[in-house]
C-alpha cells in the first residue's frame, strides 16, 4: 500500500506533456485499479482454517448416555435441496448422479430428507429418478466417491482397502446395472416424445370419431381438428407441469404444484438386508433410504459455543470434467481457497448458492441471539443486548412468538408456521457446557419423526404452489431473496446485515463436487449473469454502503468489492492460500477476458435496467456433460458458439496486433530507428495478448476451425482500426520528390 501511494504520487507529479489525454486516461484507470485492489485485499488480513472432527461429533451425539440410553442419533434433521430448472442445460443423468450420492451420504438415515426442486416442471426430470440399489452397495463396501459416474470413471486399483471377498462380483453387477440405467436415462427424451405423439394421435382420432358420429359417419371437409398437443405421463394422464408445447397452466413459469414422495420417512431402527436380495448379498447392511421427494415449483451446523449465531456453513465446490490446463479458470481456486477463507476471519464467507448448510431459523428472517452485542466501525464495541426476547429458559420448543405476524410473513399455512419454533429449537447447540447459551437438552432430538399422512402432503402441495407467497414477505425478507441474478450473495448479505455470522469449512474429502461450463461461450454467459447481479446490488438498497451497524467494516468492504468488481477488479494472491502459480495466472487471464466482455456488458445492462427499466434476460449456462468416452471428454471445451460478448475481446486483440505491425513498420522505415522505444511498447502489447491467449485458443476450436463469423468480425474490426489510425495520424509527404542530395527529416 505504501509503494502504491508513492507510485501514484510520482505519476501525478510527472505528466506526459506529449500526450496529456493519454496520460490522464491512464492515471484515472490506475487510480481505479488501485481502489479496486484495496477493496479486494483489505478483508484478507485474517484467514482461518477449519476442520470437522467426525469422531468427536459421533461421541457427542450418538454415544449411549443417561439421556440417550440406546445411543440414537441426537443430531438435528437435515433437508437437502437439489435445484434444477432446465433438463436441456442440466442433463438428467447428472441430476440422477447427484441424487444417488446424497442418498448414500454418511448421516443418520432417519434424520435426512432429500428434495429435488424443479421449478421448470419438466417431465424429463421427474421420470429420470435414480434407482436405489447403489446406496446399500456403498454402505457395504465403503465406496468413495459416492457419485457413481465419478466412481466408475476413476483410474485406480478398485480392490484397494476392500476387505470383503465378494467385492469384485458386486462391483461388476452394479456397474452393469448402472450402464443400463444410463442407457435408459439417455433414451428418455425419445421415449417421452414418442409416447406423447401416440397419445396425442389417439386424442385426435377420438375427436374425429366424435365428429363423424355427430355427422352421420361423415367427416366434414372444412372442419378443423383442434386437439391440444399435451405432454403425457406413463400412466396415460396429463403431466401437470410444463408441456413441450406450452399452454396456459402448463408453461415453464406457470404450472401446477407437484409433490411426489419417492421414498417415505424411514423407520427409526435399522432394517437389515438378507443373504439374497434378488441380486446382491446385503446381510448385516442397513437398506433404509432417506425420505426422498420431488417438488416442482439445507441444515446442520458444527456445534459449539457461539454457534447459535451461525446462519450457514459454506463449503467450497470442486469440479469434475475440467480440462487439465483449466483454460477458463473454472476451478475458481483463487476465490474458494483464498477469498472465502479470508472472510471466515470476519463475519464469515458469502453464500455462493450451492454447497451450503443453513440454519432454517436464520432463513426465516429472524435476528440472531444477542443481535446487538457487537456493532460499530470494526465490530469491537460490546453493547448489551436490549429489548431481546429471551428464548425459552427450559429449552423446550417454542410455541409461538409475540412479534410474529404469521399470515403476512409466512403465508396462511398454520402447519408450516408451527414448524418455525421446531426449527429454532433443533438448530440450537447442545447445552453440555456452561458457555453454551440458548442450548437444548442432550437427548432432546432422539424422538422419531412421524410418518407422512395425506393431510400433510396436501398441505405441502399448497405451500409449494406459485400463488402461496403472494402478499407475503417470501423473497423479500424471508427465504432466498428474489429479484436479482445474485440471489445467493444477496441472501447471505441480508443475514450478515442482521448480525448473523457464517463459517467456511474445507474438508479433507471434498464435500461438494459438480460440473462447470467449460465452453468459452457458456463460461462468459455464466460470468455475465454473476456480474449483472453484482451491478444490480450496487444500484439497489442492498448496497453495502447502506448496511446496518451490525455489518463489520471489513465485511462491508468485502461485500462492496462483490458489488463493484464488474466495474473492474483484480485479485491478488498471497502466500497463505496455497494457490499455485499456474492457477493464479489462469485466474488473471480470465479476469481480463471476463472484464473486457461480460463485466462491461453487465454494467451497460445494469444501467439500462436501473435508468430506463429495460431488463435483458440472461440465459442459463450449460453444464459439462462429463462423458466418459476418451475422444469426447472435452468436446464442450472446443465448441465455438458465437456471442456478442466476443466483440470487445476481439477488438482488443486486433488493436494490439495492428499496433505491433504498425509500430514495427514505422521503426524499420524510420531514418533513425528507435528500437528501445519499440521494445518497451511491444512488451505491453504482448502482455495484453498473453492474457487473451485462452480466448484466442477458444475461438480456434479443436482443429483450428474458426467460424466464418469470426473472420467477418475480425476483418471489419481490422479495417476500422486501420482507418481510425489514418484519420488520427494521416501520412505526411511532399507534393514533389526530393532532389538528389536533399535530406528530409519527419518527426
mmCIF file with all atom_site columns, N, CA, C and O in Angstrom, residues 708-724:
data_model
loop_
_atom_site.group_PDB
_atom_site.id
_atom_site.type_symbol
_atom_site.label_atom_id
_atom_site.label_alt_id
_atom_site.label_comp_id
_atom_site.label_asym_id
_atom_site.label_entity_id
_atom_site.label_seq_id
_atom_site.pdbx_PDB_ins_code
_atom_site.Cartn_x
_atom_site.Cartn_y
_atom_site.Cartn_z
_atom_site.occupancy
_atom_site.B_iso_or_equiv
_atom_site.pdbx_formal_charge
_atom_site.auth_seq_id
_atom_site.auth_comp_id
_atom_site.auth_asym_id
_atom_site.auth_atom_id
_atom_site.pdbx_PDB_model_num
ATOM 1  N N  . UNK A 1 708 ? -16.926 -18.774 -39.705 1.00 0.00 ? 708 UNK A N  1
ATOM 2  C CA . UNK A 1 708 ? -16.829 -17.677 -40.676 1.00 0.00 ? 708 UNK A CA 1
ATOM 3  C C  . UNK A 1 708 ? -17.131 -16.331 -40.039 1.00 0.00 ? 708 UNK A C  1
ATOM 4  O O  . UNK A 1 708 ? -16.507 -15.312 -40.356 1.00 0.00 ? 708 UNK A O  1
ATOM 5  N N  . UNK A 1 709 ? -18.090 -16.309 -39.100 1.00 0.00 ? 709 UNK A N  1
ATOM 6  C CA . UNK A 1 709 ? -18.480 -15.027 -38.500 1.00 0.00 ? 709 UNK A CA 1
ATOM 7  C C  . UNK A 1 709 ? -17.319 -14.402 -37.729 1.00 0.00 ? 709 UNK A C  1
ATOM 8  O O  . UNK A 1 709 ? -17.200 -13.181 -37.636 1.00 0.00 ? 709 UNK A O  1
ATOM 9  N N  . UNK A 1 710 ? -16.408 -15.227 -37.201 1.00 0.00 ? 710 UNK A N  1
ATOM 10 C CA . UNK A 1 710 ? -15.233 -14.690 -36.507 1.00 0.00 ? 710 UNK A CA 1
ATOM 11 C C  . UNK A 1 710 ? -14.335 -13.952 -37.495 1.00 0.00 ? 710 UNK A C  1
ATOM 12 O O  . UNK A 1 710 ? -13.827 -12.858 -37.220 1.00 0.00 ? 710 UNK A O  1
ATOM 13 N N  . UNK A 1 711 ? -14.148 -14.565 -38.696 1.00 0.00 ? 711 UNK A N  1
ATOM 14 C CA . UNK A 1 711 ? -13.345 -13.905 -39.725 1.00 0.00 ? 711 UNK A CA 1
ATOM 15 C C  . UNK A 1 711 ? -13.992 -12.587 -40.160 1.00 0.00 ? 711 UNK A C  1
ATOM 16 O O  . UNK A 1 711 ? -13.303 -11.583 -40.384 1.00 0.00 ? 711 UNK A O  1
ATOM 17 N N  . UNK A 1 712 ? -15.316 -12.597 -40.298 1.00 0.00 ? 712 UNK A N  1
ATOM 18 C CA . UNK A 1 712 ? -16.020 -11.384 -40.729 1.00 0.00 ? 712 UNK A CA 1
ATOM 19 C C  . UNK A 1 712 ? -15.810 -10.259 -39.727 1.00 0.00 ? 712 UNK A C  1
ATOM 20 O O  . UNK A 1 712 ? -15.446 -9.122  -40.084 1.00 0.00 ? 712 UNK A O  1
ATOM 21 N N  . UNK A 1 713 ? -16.028 -10.574 -38.431 1.00 0.00 ? 713 UNK A N  1
ATOM 22 C CA . UNK A 1 713 ? -15.865 -9.549  -37.406 1.00 0.00 ? 713 UNK A CA 1
ATOM 23 C C  . UNK A 1 713 ? -14.410 -9.084  -37.312 1.00 0.00 ? 713 UNK A C  1
ATOM 24 O O  . UNK A 1 713 ? -14.126 -7.895  -37.145 1.00 0.00 ? 713 UNK A O  1
ATOM 25 N N  . UNK A 1 714 ? -13.476 -10.032 -37.424 1.00 0.00 ? 714 UNK A N  1
ATOM 26 C CA . UNK A 1 714 ? -12.059 -9.665  -37.357 1.00 0.00 ? 714 UNK A CA 1
ATOM 27 C C  . UNK A 1 714 ? -11.681 -8.736  -38.504 1.00 0.00 ? 714 UNK A C  1
ATOM 28 O O  . UNK A 1 714 ? -10.940 -7.756  -38.321 1.00 0.00 ? 714 UNK A O  1
ATOM 29 N N  . UNK A 1 715 ? -12.212 -9.042  -39.707 1.00 0.00 ? 715 UNK A N  1
ATOM 30 C CA . UNK A 1 715 ? -11.931 -8.175  -40.848 1.00 0.00 ? 715 UNK A CA 1
ATOM 31 C C  . UNK A 1 715 ? -12.504 -6.791  -40.681 1.00 0.00 ? 715 UNK A C  1
ATOM 32 O O  . UNK A 1 715 ? -11.824 -5.780  -40.941 1.00 0.00 ? 715 UNK A O  1
ATOM 33 N N  . UNK A 1 716 ? -13.753 -6.719  -40.224 1.00 0.00 ? 716 UNK A N  1
ATOM 34 C CA . UNK A 1 716 ? -14.383 -5.414  -40.017 1.00 0.00 ? 716 UNK A CA 1
ATOM 35 C C  . UNK A 1 716 ? -13.636 -4.590  -38.976 1.00 0.00 ? 716 UNK A C  1
ATOM 36 O O  . UNK A 1 716 ? -13.402 -3.385  -39.152 1.00 0.00 ? 716 UNK A O  1
ATOM 37 N N  . UNK A 1 717 ? -13.241 -5.236  -37.893 1.00 0.00 ? 717 UNK A N  1
ATOM 38 C CA . UNK A 1 717 ? -12.536 -4.513  -36.832 1.00 0.00 ? 717 UNK A CA 1
ATOM 39 C C  . UNK A 1 717 ? -11.168 -4.053  -37.322 1.00 0.00 ? 717 UNK A C  1
ATOM 40 O O  . UNK A 1 717 ? -10.734 -2.922  -37.042 1.00 0.00 ? 717 UNK A O  1
ATOM 41 N N  . UNK A 1 718 ? -10.480 -4.911  -38.080 1.00 0.00 ? 718 UNK A N  1
ATOM 42 C CA . UNK A 1 718 ? -9.154  -4.536  -38.593 1.00 0.00 ? 718 UNK A CA 1
ATOM 43 C C  . UNK A 1 718 ? -9.245  -3.333  -39.519 1.00 0.00 ? 718 UNK A C  1
ATOM 44 O O  . UNK A 1 718 ? -8.444  -2.390  -39.423 1.00 0.00 ? 718 UNK A O  1
ATOM 45 N N  . UNK A 1 719 ? -10.222 -3.351  -40.419 1.00 0.00 ? 719 UNK A N  1
ATOM 46 C CA . UNK A 1 719 ? -10.396 -2.224  -41.330 1.00 0.00 ? 719 UNK A CA 1
ATOM 47 C C  . UNK A 1 719 ? -10.718 -0.948  -40.562 1.00 0.00 ? 719 UNK A C  1
ATOM 48 O O  . UNK A 1 719 ? -10.170 0.131   -40.821 1.00 0.00 ? 719 UNK A O  1
ATOM 49 N N  . UNK A 1 720 ? -11.610 -1.064  -39.569 1.00 0.00 ? 720 UNK A N  1
ATOM 50 C CA . UNK A 1 720 ? -11.989 0.111   -38.772 1.00 0.00 ? 720 UNK A CA 1
ATOM 51 C C  . UNK A 1 720 ? -10.795 0.682   -38.022 1.00 0.00 ? 720 UNK A C  1
ATOM 52 O O  . UNK A 1 720 ? -10.571 1.901   -37.995 1.00 0.00 ? 720 UNK A O  1
ATOM 53 N N  . UNK A 1 721 ? -10.003 -0.204  -37.391 1.00 0.00 ? 721 UNK A N  1
ATOM 54 C CA . UNK A 1 721 ? -8.836  0.257   -36.643 1.00 0.00 ? 721 UNK A CA 1
ATOM 55 C C  . UNK A 1 721 ? -7.833  0.932   -37.568 1.00 0.00 ? 721 UNK A C  1
ATOM 56 O O  . UNK A 1 721 ? -7.261  1.991   -37.245 1.00 0.00 ? 721 UNK A O  1
ATOM 57 N N  . UNK A 1 722 ? -7.601  0.346   -38.752 1.00 0.00 ? 722 UNK A N  1
ATOM 58 C CA . UNK A 1 722 ? -6.656  0.936   -39.696 1.00 0.00 ? 722 UNK A CA 1
ATOM 59 C C  . UNK A 1 722 ? -7.115  2.316   -40.159 1.00 0.00 ? 722 UNK A C  1
ATOM 60 O O  . UNK A 1 722 ? -6.321  3.268   -40.238 1.00 0.00 ? 722 UNK A O  1
ATOM 61 N N  . UNK A 1 723 ? -8.418  2.432   -40.470 1.00 0.00 ? 723 UNK A N  1
ATOM 62 C CA . UNK A 1 723 ? -8.947  3.727   -40.905 1.00 0.00 ? 723 UNK A CA 1
ATOM 63 C C  . UNK A 1 723 ? -8.853  4.766   -39.795 1.00 0.00 ? 723 UNK A C  1
ATOM 64 O O  . UNK A 1 723 ? -8.526  5.937   -40.041 1.00 0.00 ? 723 UNK A O  1
ATOM 65 N N  . UNK A 1 724 ? -9.149  4.357   -38.557 1.00 0.00 ? 724 UNK A N  1
ATOM 66 C CA . UNK A 1 724 ? -9.038  5.283   -37.428 1.00 0.00 ? 724 UNK A CA 1
ATOM 67 C C  . UNK A 1 724 ? -7.596  5.756   -37.266 1.00 0.00 ? 724 UNK A C  1
ATOM 68 O O  . UNK A 1 724 ? -7.333  6.932   -36.967 1.00 0.00 ? 724 UNK A O  1
#
